[in-house]
mmCIF file of the C-alpha atoms, coordinates in Angstrom:
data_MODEL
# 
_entry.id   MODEL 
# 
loop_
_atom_site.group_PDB 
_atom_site.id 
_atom_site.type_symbol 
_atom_site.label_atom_id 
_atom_site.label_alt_id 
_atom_site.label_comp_id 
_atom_site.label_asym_id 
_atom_site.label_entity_id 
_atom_site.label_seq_id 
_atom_site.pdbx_PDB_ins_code 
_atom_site.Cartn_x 
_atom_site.Cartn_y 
_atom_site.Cartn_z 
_atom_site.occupancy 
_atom_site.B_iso_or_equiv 
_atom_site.pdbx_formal_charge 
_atom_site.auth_seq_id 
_atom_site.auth_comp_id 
_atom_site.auth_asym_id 
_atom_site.auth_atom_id 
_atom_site.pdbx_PDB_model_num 
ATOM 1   C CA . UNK A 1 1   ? 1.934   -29.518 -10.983 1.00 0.00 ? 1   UNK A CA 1 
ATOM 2   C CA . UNK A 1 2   ? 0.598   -28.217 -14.154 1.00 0.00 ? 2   UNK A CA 1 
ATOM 3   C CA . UNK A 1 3   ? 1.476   -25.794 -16.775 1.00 0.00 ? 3   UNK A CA 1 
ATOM 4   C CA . UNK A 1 4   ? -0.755  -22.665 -17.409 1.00 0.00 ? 4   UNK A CA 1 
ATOM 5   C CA . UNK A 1 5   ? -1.149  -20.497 -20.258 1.00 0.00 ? 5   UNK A CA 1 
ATOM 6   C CA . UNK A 1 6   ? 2.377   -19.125 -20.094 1.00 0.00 ? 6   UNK A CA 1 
ATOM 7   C CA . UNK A 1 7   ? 5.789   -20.556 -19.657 1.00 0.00 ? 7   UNK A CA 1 
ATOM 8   C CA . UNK A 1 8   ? 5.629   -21.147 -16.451 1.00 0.00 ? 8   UNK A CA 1 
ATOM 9   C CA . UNK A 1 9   ? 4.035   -24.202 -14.499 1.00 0.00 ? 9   UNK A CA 1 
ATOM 10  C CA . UNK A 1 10  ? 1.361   -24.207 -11.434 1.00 0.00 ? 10  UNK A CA 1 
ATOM 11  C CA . UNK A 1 11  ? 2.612   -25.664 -8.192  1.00 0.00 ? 11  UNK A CA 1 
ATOM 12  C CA . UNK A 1 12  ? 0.268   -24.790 -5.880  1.00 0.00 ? 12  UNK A CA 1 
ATOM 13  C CA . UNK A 1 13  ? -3.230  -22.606 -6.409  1.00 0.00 ? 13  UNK A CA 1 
ATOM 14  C CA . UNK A 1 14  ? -5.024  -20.911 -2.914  1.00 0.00 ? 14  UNK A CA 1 
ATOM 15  C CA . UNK A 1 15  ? -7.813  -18.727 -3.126  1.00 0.00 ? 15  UNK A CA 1 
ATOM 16  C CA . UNK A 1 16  ? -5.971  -15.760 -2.761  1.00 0.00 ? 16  UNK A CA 1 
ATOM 17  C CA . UNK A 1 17  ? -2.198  -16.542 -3.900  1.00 0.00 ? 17  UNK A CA 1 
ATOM 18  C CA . UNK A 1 18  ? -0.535  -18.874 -6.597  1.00 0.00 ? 18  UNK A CA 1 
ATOM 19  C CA . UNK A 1 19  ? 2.935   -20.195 -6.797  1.00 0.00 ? 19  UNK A CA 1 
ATOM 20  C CA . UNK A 1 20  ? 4.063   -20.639 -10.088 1.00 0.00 ? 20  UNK A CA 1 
ATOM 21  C CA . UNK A 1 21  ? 7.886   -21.678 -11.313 1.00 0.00 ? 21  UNK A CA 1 
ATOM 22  C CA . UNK A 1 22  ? 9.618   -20.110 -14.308 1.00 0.00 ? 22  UNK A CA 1 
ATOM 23  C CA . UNK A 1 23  ? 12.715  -22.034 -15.447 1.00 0.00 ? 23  UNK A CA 1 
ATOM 24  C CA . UNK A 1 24  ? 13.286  -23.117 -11.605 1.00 0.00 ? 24  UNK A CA 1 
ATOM 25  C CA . UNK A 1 25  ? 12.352  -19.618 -9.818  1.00 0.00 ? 25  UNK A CA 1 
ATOM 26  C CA . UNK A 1 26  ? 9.562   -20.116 -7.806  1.00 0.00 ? 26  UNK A CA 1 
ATOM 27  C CA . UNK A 1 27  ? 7.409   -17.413 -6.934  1.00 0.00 ? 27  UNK A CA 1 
ATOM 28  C CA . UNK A 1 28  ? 3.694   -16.000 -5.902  1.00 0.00 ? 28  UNK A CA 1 
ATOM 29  C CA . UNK A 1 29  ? 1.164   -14.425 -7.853  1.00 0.00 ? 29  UNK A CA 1 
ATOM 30  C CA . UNK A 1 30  ? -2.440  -13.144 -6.820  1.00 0.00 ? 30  UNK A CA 1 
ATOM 31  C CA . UNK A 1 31  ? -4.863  -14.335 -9.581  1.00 0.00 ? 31  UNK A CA 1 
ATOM 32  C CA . UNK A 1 32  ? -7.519  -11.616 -8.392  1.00 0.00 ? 32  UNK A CA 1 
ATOM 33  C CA . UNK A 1 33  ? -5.703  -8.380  -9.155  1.00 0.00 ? 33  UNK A CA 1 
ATOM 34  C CA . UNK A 1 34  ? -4.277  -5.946  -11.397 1.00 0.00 ? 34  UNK A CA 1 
ATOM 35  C CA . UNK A 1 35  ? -2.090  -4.115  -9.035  1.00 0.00 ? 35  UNK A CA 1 
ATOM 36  C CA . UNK A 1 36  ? -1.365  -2.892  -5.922  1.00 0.00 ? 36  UNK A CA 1 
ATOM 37  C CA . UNK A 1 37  ? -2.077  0.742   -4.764  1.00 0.00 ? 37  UNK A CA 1 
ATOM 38  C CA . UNK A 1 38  ? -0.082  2.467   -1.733  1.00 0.00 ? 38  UNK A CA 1 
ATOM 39  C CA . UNK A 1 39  ? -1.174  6.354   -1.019  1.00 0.00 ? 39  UNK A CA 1 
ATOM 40  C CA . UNK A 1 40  ? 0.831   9.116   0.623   1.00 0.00 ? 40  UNK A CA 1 
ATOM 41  C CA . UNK A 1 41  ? -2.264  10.983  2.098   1.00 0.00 ? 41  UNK A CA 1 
ATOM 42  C CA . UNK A 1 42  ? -0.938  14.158  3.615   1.00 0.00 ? 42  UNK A CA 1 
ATOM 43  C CA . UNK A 1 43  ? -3.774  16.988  5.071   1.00 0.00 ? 43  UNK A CA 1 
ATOM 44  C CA . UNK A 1 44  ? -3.547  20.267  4.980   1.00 0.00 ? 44  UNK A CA 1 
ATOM 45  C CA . UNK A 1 45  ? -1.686  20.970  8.029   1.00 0.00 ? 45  UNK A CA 1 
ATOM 46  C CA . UNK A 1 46  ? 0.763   18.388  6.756   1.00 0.00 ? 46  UNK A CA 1 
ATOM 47  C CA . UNK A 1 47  ? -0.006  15.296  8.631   1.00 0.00 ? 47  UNK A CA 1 
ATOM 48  C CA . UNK A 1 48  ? 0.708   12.137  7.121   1.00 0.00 ? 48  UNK A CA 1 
ATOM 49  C CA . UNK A 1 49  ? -2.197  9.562   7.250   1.00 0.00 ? 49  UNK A CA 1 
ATOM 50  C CA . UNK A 1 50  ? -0.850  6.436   8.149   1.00 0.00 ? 50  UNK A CA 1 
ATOM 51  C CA . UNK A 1 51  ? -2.539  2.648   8.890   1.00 0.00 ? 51  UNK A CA 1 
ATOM 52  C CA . UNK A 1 52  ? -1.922  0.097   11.889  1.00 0.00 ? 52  UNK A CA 1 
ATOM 53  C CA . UNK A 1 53  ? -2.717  -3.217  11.309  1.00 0.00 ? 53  UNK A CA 1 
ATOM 54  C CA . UNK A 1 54  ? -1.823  -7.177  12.228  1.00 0.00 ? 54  UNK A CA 1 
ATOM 55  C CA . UNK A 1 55  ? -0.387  -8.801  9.441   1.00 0.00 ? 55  UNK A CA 1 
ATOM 56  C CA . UNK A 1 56  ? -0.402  -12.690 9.698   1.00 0.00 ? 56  UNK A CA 1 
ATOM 57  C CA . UNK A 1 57  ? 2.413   -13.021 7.665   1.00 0.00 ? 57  UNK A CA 1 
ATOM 58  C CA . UNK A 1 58  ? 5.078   -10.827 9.697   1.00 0.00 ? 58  UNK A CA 1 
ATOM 59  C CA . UNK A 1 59  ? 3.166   -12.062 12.794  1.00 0.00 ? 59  UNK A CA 1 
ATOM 60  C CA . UNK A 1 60  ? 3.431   -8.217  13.941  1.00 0.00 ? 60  UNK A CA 1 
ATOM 61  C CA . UNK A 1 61  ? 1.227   -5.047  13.601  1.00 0.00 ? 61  UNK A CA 1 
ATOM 62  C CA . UNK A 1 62  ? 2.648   -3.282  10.695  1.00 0.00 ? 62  UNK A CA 1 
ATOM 63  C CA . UNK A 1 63  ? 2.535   0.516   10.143  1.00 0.00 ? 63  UNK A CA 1 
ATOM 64  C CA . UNK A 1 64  ? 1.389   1.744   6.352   1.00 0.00 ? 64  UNK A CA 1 
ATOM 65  C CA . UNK A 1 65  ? 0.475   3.405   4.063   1.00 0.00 ? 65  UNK A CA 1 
ATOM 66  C CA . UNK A 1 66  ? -3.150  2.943   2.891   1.00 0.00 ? 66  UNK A CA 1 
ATOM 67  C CA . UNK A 1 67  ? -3.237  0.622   0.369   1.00 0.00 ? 67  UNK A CA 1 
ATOM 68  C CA . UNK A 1 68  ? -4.605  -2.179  -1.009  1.00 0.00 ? 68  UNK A CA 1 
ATOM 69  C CA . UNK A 1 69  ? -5.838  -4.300  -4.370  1.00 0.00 ? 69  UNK A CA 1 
ATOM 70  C CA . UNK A 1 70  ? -6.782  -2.857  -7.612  1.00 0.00 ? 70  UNK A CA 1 
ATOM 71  C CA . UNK A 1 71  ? -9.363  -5.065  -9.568  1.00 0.00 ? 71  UNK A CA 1 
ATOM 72  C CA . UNK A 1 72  ? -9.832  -7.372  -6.800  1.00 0.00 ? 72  UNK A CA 1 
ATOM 73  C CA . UNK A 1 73  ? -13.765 -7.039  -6.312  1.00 0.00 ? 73  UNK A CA 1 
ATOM 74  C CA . UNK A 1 74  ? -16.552 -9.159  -8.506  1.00 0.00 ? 74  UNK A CA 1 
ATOM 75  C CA . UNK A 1 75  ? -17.535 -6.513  -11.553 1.00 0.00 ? 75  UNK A CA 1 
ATOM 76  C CA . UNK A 1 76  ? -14.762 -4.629  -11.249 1.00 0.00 ? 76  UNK A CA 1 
ATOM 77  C CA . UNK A 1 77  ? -11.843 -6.335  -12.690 1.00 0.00 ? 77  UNK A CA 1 
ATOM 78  C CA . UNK A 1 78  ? -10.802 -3.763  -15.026 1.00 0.00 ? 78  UNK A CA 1 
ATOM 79  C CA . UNK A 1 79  ? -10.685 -1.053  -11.654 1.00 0.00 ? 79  UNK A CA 1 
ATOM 80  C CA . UNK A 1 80  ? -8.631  1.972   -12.845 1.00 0.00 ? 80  UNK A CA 1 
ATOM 81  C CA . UNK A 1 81  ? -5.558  1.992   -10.324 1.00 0.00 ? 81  UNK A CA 1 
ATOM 82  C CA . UNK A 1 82  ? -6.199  5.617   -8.984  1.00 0.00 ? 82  UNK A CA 1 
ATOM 83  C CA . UNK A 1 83  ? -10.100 4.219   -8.746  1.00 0.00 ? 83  UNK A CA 1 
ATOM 84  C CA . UNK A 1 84  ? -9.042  1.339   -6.283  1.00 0.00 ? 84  UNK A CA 1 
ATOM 85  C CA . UNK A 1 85  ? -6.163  3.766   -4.824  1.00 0.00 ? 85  UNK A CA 1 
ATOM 86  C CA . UNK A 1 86  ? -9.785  6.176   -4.099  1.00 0.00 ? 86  UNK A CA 1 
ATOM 87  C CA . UNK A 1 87  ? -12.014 3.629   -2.600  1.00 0.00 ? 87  UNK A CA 1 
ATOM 88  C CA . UNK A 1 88  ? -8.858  2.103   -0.149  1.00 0.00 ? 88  UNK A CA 1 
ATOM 89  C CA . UNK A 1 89  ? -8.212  5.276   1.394   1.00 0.00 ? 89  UNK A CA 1 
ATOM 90  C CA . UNK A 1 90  ? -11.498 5.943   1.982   1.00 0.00 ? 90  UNK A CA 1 
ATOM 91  C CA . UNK A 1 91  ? -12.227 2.459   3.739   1.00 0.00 ? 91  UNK A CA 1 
ATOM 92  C CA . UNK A 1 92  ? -9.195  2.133   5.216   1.00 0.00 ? 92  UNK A CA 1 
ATOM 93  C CA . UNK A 1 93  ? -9.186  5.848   6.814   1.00 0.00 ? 93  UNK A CA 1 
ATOM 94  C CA . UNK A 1 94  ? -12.147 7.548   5.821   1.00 0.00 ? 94  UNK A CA 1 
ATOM 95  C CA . UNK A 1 95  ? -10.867 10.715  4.117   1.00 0.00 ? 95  UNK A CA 1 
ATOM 96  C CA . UNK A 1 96  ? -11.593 11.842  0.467   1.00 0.00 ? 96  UNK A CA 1 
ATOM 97  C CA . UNK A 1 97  ? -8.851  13.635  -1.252  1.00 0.00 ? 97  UNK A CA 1 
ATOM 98  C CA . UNK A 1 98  ? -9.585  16.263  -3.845  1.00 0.00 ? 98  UNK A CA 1 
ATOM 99  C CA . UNK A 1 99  ? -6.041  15.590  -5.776  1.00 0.00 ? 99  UNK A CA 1 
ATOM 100 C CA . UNK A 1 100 ? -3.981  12.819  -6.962  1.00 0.00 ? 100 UNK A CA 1 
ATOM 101 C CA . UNK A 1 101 ? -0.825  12.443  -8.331  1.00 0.00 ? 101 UNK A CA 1 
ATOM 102 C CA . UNK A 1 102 ? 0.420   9.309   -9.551  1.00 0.00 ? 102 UNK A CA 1 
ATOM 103 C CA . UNK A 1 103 ? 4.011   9.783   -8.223  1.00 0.00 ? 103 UNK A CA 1 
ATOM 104 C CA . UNK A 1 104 ? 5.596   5.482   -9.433  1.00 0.00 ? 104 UNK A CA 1 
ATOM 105 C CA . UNK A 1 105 ? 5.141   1.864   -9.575  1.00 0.00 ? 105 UNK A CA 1 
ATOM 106 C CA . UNK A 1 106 ? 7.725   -0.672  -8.943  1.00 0.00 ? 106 UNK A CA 1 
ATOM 107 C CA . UNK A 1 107 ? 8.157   -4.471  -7.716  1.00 0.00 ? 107 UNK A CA 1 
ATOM 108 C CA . UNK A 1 108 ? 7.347   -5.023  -3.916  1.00 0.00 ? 108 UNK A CA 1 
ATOM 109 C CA . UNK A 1 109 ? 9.329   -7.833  -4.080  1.00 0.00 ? 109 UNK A CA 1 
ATOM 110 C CA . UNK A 1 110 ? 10.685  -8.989  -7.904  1.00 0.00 ? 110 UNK A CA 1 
ATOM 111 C CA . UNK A 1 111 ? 12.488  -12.375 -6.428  1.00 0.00 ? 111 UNK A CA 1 
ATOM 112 C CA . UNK A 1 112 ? 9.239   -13.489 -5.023  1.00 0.00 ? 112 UNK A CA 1 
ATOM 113 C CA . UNK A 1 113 ? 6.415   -12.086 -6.434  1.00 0.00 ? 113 UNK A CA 1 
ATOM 114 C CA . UNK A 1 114 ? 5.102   -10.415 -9.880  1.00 0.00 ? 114 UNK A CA 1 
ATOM 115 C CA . UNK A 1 115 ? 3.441   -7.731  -7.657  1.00 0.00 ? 115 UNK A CA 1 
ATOM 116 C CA . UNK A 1 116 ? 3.528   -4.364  -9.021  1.00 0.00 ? 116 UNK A CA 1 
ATOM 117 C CA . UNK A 1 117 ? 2.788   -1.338  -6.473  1.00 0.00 ? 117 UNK A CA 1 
ATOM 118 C CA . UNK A 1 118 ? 1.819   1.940   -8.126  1.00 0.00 ? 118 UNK A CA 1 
ATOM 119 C CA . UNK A 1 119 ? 2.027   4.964   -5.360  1.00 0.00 ? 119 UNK A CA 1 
ATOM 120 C CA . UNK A 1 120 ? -0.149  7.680   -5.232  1.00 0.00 ? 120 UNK A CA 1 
ATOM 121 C CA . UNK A 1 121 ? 0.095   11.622  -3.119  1.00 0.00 ? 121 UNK A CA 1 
ATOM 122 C CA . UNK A 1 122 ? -3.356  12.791  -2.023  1.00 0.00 ? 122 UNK A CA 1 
ATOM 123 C CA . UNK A 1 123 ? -4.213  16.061  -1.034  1.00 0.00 ? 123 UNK A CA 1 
ATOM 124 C CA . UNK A 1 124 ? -7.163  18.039  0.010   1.00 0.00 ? 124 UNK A CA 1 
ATOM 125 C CA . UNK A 1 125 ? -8.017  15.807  2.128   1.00 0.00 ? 125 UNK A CA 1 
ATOM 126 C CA . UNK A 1 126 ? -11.643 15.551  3.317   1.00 0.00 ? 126 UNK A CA 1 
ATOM 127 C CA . UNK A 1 127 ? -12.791 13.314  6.220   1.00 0.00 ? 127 UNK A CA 1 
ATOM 128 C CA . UNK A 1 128 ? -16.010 11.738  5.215   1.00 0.00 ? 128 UNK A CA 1 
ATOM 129 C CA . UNK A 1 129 ? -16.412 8.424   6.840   1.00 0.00 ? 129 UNK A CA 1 
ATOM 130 C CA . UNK A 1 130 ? -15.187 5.904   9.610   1.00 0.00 ? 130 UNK A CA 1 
ATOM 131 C CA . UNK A 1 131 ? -12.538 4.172   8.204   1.00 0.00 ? 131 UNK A CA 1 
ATOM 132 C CA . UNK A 1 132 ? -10.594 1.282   9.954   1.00 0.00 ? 132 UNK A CA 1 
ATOM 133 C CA . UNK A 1 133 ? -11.322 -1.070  6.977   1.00 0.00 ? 133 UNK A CA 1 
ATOM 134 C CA . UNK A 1 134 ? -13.772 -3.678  5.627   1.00 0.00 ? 134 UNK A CA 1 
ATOM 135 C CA . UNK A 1 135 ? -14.568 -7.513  6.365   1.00 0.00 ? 135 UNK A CA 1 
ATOM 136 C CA . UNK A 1 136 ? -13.163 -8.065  9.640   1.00 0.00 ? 136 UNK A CA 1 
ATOM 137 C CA . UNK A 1 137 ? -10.219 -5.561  8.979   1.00 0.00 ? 137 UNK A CA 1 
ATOM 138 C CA . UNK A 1 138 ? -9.245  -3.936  12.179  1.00 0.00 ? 138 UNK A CA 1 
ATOM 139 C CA . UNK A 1 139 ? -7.478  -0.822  11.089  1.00 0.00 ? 139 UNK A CA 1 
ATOM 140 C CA . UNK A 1 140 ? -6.127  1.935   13.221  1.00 0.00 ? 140 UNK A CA 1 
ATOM 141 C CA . UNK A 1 141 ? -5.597  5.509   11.671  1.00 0.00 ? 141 UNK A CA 1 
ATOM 142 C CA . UNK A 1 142 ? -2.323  7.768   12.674  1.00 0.00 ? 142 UNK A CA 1 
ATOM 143 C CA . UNK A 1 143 ? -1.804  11.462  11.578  1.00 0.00 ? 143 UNK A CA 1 
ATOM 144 C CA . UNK A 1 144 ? 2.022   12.401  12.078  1.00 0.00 ? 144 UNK A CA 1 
ATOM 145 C CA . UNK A 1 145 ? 3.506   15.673  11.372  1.00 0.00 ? 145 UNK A CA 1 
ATOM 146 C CA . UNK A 1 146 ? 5.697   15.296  8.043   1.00 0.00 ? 146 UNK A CA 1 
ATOM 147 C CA . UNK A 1 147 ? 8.393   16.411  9.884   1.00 0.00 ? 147 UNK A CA 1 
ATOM 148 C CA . UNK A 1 148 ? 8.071   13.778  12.631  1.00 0.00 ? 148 UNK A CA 1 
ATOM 149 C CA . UNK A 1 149 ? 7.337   10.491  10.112  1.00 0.00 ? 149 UNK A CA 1 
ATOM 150 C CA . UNK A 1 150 ? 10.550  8.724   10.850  1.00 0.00 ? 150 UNK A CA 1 
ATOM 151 C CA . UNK A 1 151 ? 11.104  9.445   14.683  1.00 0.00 ? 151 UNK A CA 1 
ATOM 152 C CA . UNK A 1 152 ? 7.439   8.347   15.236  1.00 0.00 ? 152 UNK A CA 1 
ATOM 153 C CA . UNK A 1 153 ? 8.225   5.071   12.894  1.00 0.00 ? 153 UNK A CA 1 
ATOM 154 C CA . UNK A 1 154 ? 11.338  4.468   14.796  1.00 0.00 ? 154 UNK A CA 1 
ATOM 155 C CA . UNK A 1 155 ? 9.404   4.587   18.215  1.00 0.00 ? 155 UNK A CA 1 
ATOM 156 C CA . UNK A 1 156 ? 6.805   2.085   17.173  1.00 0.00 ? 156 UNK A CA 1 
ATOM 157 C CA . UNK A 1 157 ? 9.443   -0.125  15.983  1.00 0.00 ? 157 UNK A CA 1 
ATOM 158 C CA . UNK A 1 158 ? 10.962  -0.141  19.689  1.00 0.00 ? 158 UNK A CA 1 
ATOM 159 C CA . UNK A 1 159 ? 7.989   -0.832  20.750  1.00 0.00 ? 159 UNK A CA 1 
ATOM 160 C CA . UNK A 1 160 ? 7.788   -4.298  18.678  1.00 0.00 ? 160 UNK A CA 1 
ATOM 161 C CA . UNK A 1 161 ? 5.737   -2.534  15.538  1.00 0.00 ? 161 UNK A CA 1 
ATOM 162 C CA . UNK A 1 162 ? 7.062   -3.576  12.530  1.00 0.00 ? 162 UNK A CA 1 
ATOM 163 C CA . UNK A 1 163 ? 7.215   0.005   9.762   1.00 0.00 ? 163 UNK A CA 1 
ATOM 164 C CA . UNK A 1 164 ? 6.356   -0.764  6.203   1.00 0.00 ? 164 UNK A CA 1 
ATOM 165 C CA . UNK A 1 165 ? 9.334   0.777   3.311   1.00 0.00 ? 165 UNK A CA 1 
ATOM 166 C CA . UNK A 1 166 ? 6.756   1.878   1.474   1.00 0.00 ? 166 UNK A CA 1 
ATOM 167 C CA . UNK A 1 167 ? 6.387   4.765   3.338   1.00 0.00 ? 167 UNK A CA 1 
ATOM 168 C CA . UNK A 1 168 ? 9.777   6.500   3.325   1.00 0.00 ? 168 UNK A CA 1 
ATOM 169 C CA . UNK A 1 169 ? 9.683   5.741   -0.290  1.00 0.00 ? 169 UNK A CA 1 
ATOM 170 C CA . UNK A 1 170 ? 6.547   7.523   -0.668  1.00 0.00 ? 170 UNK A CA 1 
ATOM 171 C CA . UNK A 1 171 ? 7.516   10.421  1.163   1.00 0.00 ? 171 UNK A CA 1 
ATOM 172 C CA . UNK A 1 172 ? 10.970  10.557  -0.641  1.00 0.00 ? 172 UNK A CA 1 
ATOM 173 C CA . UNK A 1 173 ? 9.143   10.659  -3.925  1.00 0.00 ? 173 UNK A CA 1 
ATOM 174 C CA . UNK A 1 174 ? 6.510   13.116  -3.060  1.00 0.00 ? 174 UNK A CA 1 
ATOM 175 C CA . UNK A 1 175 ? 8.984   15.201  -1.730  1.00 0.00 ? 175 UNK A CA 1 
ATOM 176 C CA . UNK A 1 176 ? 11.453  15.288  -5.541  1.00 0.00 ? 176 UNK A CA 1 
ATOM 177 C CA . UNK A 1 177 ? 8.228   15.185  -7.433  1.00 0.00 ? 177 UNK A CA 1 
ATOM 178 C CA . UNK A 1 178 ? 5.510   17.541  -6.230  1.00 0.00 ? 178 UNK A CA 1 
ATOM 179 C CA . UNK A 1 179 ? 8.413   20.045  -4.465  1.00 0.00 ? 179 UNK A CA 1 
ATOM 180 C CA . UNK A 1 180 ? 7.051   19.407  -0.821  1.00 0.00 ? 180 UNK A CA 1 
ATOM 181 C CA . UNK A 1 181 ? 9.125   22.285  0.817   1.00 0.00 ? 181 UNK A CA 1 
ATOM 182 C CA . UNK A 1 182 ? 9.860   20.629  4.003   1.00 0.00 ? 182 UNK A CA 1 
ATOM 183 C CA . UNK A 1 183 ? 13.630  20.891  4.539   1.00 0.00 ? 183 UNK A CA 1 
ATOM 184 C CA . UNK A 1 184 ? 14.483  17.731  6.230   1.00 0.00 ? 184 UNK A CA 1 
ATOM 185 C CA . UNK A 1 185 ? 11.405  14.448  6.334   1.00 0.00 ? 185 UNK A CA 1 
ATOM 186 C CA . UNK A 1 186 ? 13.473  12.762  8.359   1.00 0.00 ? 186 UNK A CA 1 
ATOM 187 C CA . UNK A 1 187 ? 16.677  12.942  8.380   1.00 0.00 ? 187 UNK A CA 1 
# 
């Protein structure tokens, strides 16, 4: 164990994750990011773009939002969020979008980890490459009618699929804060 910079000492340090302790409290942080993006990506015709993926941890395929690490890549350290929000939908779905709005940011998980997730709502969206992901990422790409979000989430979960928060959140906030006019998202 050592101590580093702040008041809190090292326990353990991967390449990707470190667990630190603070006065007893254990808990992770990732040494190669700023932040975490998540994007509500909804086209035209009001289809949410959602991801499929395995996630070790879980031990399940997990459906998502796009998302992924801001300031994580060599040179790029300082990565605006909305730049790394950008570059993650693209990979992970292929679509441009023409607008953003930053819509919050909160704690994924403040008892284990300093993570901070900032959310973003894309529109006019614009399908420009592949997607499904980079570096051995095998990413699947769903487009479910707004209305339909949490019926379709509540399948997949019957069928073993494990549904990431994130999204209702998302959808929730989009909804109070850029006046999407469907009635009822899903419930």
């Amino acid at each position: 164990m050592s101590k580093d910079s702040g008041d809190r000492d090292t326990l353990h340090q991967g390449k990707h994750l470190h667990l630190h302790s603070r006065k007893g409290w254990e808990f992770v942080v990732r040494p190669n990011a700023k932040g975490v993006v998540a994007v509500l990506a909804v086209t035209d015709d009001r289809f949410v773009v959602l991801t499929e993926q395995f996630r070790p941890p879980v031990g399940r395929k997990v459906i998502e939002l796009p998302a992924g690490l801001a300031g994580d890549l060599p040179t790029q350290e300082d990565e605006p969020l909305v730049t790394a929000a950008k570059r993650e939908l693209l990979e992970e779905t292929g679509y441009e979008a023409k607008n953003w709005t930053r819509l919050t940011e909160g704690p994924s998980s403040a008892g284990l980890t300093s993570e901070v997730i900032t959310f973003f709502h894309a529109t006019g969206l614009t399908r420009i490459g592949d997607g499904g992901g980079v570096r051995g990422e095998d990413i699947k790409v769903h487009f479910i009618p707004i209305a339909d979000v949490k019926n379709w989430c509540e399948k997949r979960e019957r069928d073993g699929v494990l549904t990431d928060f994130k999204i209702y959140a998302a959808l929730y906030l989009a909804r109070s804060l850029t006046q999407l006019t469907e009635a009822r998202l899903w419930y």
